[in-house]
Every structure is written in C-alpha cells, then in structure tokens.
C-alpha positions as a printed Julia matrix, in Angstrom:
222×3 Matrix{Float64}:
 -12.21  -22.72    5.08
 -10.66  -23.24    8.51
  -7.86  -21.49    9.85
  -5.59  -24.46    9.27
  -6.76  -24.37    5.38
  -6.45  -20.67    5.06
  -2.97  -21.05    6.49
  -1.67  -23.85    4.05
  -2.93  -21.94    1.37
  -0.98  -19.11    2.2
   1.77  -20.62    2.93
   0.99  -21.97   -0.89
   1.15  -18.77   -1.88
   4.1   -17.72   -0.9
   5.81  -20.46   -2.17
   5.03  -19.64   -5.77
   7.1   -16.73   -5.47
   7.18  -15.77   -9.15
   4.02  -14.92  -12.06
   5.4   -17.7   -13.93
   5.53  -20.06  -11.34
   2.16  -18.67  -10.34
   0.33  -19.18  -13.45
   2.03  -22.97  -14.22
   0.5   -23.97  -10.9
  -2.85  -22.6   -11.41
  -3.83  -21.7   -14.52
  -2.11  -24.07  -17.08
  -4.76  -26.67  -17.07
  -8.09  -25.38  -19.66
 -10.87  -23.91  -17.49
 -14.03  -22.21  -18.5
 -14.53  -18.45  -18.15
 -17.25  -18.95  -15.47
 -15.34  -21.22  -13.21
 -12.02  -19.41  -13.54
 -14.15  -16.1   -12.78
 -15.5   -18.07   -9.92
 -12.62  -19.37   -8.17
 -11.4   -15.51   -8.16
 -14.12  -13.76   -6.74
 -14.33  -16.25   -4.09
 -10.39  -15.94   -3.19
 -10.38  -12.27   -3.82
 -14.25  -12.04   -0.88
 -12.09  -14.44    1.17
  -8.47  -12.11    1.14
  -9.98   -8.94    1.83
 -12.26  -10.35    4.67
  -9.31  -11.91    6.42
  -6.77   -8.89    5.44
  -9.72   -6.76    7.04
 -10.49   -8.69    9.98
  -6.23   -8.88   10.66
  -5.94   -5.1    10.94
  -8.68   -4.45   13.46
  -7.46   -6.9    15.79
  -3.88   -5.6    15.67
  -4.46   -1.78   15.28
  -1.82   -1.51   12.67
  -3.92    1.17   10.32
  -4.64    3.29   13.87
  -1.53    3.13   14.65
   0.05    4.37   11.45
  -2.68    6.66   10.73
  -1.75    8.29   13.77
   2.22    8.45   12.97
   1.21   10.41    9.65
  -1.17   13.08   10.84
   1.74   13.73   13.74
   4.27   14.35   10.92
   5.62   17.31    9.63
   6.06   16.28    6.51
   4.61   12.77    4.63
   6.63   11.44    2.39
   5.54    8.32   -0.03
   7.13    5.89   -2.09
   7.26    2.58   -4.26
   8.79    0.82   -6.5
   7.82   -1.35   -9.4
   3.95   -2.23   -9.04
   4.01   -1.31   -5.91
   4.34    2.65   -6.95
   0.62    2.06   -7.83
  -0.46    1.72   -4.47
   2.13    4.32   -3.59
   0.8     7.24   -5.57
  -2.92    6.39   -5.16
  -2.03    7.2    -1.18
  -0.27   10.39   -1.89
  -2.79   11.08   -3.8
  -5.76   10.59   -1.61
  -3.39   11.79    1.5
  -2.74   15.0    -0.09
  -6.43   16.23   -0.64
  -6.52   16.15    3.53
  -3.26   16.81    4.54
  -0.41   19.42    4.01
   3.07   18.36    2.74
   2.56   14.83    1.49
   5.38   13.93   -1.28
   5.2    11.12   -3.55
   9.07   10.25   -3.77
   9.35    9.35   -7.62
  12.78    9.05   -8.36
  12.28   11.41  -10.77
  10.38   14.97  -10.14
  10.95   14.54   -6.6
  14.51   12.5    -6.24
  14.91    9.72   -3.18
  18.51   12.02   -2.82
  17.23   15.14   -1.99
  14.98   13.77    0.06
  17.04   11.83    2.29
  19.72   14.62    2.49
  16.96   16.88    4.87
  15.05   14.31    6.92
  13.77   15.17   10.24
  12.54   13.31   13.44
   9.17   14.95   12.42
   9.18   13.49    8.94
   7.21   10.34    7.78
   7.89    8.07    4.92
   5.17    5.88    4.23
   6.67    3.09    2.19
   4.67    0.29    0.49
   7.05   -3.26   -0.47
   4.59   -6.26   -2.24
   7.05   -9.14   -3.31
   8.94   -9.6    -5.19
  10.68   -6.91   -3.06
  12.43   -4.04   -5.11
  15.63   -3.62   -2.98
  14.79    0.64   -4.0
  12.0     0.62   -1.4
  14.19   -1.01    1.12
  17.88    0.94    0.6
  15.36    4.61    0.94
  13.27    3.22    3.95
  16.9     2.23    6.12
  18.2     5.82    5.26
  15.35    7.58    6.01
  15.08    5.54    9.45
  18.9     6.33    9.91
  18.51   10.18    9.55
  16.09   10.31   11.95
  12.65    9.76   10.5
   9.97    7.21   11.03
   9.07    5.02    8.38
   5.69    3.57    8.35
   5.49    0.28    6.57
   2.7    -1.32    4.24
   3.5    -5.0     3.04
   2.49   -8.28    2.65
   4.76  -10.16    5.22
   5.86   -9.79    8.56
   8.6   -10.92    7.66
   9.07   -9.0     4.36
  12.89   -6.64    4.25
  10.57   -3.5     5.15
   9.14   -4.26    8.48
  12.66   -4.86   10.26
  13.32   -1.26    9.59
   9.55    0.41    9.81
   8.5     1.59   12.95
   4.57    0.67   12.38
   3.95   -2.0    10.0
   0.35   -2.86    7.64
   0.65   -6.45    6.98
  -1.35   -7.13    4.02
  -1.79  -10.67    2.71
  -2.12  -10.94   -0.9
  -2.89  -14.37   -1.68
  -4.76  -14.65   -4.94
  -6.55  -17.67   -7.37
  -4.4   -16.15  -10.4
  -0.76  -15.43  -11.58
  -0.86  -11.99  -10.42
  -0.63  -11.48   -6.76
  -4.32   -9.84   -5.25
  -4.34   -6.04   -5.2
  -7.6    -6.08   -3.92
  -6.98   -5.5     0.5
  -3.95   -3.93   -1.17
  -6.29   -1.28   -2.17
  -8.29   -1.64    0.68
  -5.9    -0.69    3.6
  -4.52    2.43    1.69
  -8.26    3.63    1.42
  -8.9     2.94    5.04
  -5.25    4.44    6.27
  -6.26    7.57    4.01
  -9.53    7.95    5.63
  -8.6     7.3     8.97
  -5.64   10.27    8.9
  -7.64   12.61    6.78
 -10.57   12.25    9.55
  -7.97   13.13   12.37
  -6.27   15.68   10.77
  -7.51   19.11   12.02
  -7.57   21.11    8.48
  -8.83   18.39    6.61
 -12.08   20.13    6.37
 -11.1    23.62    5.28
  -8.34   22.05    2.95
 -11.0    19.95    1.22
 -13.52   22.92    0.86
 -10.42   25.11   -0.47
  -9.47   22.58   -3.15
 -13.52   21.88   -4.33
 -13.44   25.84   -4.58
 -10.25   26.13   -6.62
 -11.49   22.81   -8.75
 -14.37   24.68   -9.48
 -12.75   27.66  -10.37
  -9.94   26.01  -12.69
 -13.4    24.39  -14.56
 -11.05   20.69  -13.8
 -14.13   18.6   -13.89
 -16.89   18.1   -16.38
 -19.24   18.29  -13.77
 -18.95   21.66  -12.54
C-alpha cells in the first residue's frame, strides 16, 4: 500500500469509532475462516511495521525511556482495556527498576497518589479510544502537582498528549471489530527494554529477584 492508501485507511479507522460500528463495516458480510484469518495477519504485519518504523524516526520510546529511568518514582496506570497494557508495563518495569506503581484504583488509590507527587515522579499513562475520561482527570493532576506524565496512545491528537510531556503514538488500525493490540504490545516491550537497559541496577535487581524466585520455589522450573 502507498502512503496515501495507508492514510485513508486510517483515517477509516478512526472513523468507526465504536466495536459495533467496527464489526457492521467489516465483518457482517459471510467470509471463510482462511480469508478472514488472512486479511488479519496481513493488517496486523502491516500496523506493527508502520507503528515500528513511526517511533524510530521520531524518538518518542528514547525519549520516554529516558524520562522513566530519571524518575524517582514510576507510577502506571489505565483504564478499561487499556489497564492491560498498563499492568503488563509495571510489570515488566518493575523486574528492572525500583519504585514502579501500578495505580489501580483499588490497592494502590489514584488519591493517595496524587496527594504526594513530586517533580521527580513519573506517571506513565496509557489512553487507546474510546478514551476513559479516568486516565485523563489522573494524568492533568499529576501534571499539575508537579510531575511529568509520559504518554502512550493511539492519536496525536488523543485527550492525553495535550497534557503528557513525551508522547508514544501508537496506531491501532485493525481488519476486525476490536481495535489491534498488537504495536500496542510492541512499544511497551520496547519502552521496557530500553529503560531497564539504562537503568544502572537493573542487573543486580534482576539477579536478586532470579535468586529469591528460586528460593520461594515460584516456578516449576527451578
């Protein structure tokens, strides 16, 4: 596809704002298995290619990798499906990295958060549409007391990336009713990787946790 078709078909995309909408326009009419399964892969190859190539030519995931490895303190969150992503970064962030908080709502509350931010705090924050106004209201407060919020969406002009200081633009176009979680996926692996490889206990926290896994008998393995 050229750049003119990619474009139209995002701008497609976007359009269809909604599942329902989604799956009326393209998968109402009968299909076979293989060709449906087809169409897919192909859009899904396509997305993360292009979501891929986007990022090294702006230096977003540098940029924001570097933002969270400066931090004192890391700080996580997402709403709806988008606390998926969300907690597989605080995760994968926290095997590296000291003080990383996946902001919950519930064991760790957005209030008591927000009520001790610093100017060395970061609040990684990831909005997909349809945008949970949560995400937004906790990413302006943060920002407001002081703290930099580091943004992961799938717009440039999504709500989050007025208020984020560094901003992952992640296009999420996708051949079914559900929108693509595939670069999704993709750029929190690669911001994950890229802070945990800057960050200068990384090592010995790793080692220390394998130990302590081992120890605690956690994995069949061992």
């Amino acid at each position: 596809m050229t750049t003119g078709d990619l474009e139209l078909a995002h701008a497609e995309n976007r359009r269809l704002s909604s599942p329902g909408e989604r799956f009326g326009a393209r998968l109402q009419r009968r299909s076979s298995a293989e060709a449906l399964q087809q169409k897919v892969i192909e859009q899904e190859t396509r997305n993360l290619g292009e979501a891929l190539e986007r990022i090294i030519a702006d230096g977003s995931a540098t940029r924001a990798a570097a933002a969270v490895v400066a931090a004192r303190r890391r700080f996580v969150t997402g709403y709806g499906k988008s606390f998926a992503y969300a907690s597989l970064l605080a995760t994968d962030l926290s095997a590296g990295l000291s003080h990383v908080t996946l902001v919950d709502g519930a064991v760790v509350r957005v209030l008591d958060v927000l009520s001790e931010v610093s100017q060395n705090d970061v609040l990684v924050a990831v909005s997909l549409r349809r945008y949970r106004r949560e995400t937004v209201v906790v990413a302006r407060h943060f920002a407001e007391a002081g703290g930099a919020v580091v943004a992961i969406t799938d717009d440039a002009r999504a709500p989050l990336a007025s208020i984020a200081a560094e901003t992952i633009v992640v296009r999420t176009d996708s051949a079914s009713y559900a929108d693509s979680p595939t670069a999704v996926a993709a750029v929190v692996h690669l911001l994950t990787t890229l802070a945990t490889a800057s960050s200068k206990g990384a090592r010995r926290r790793l080692a220390e946790r394998d130990r302590l896994s081992h120890a605690l008998g956690n994995y069949l393995e061992d």
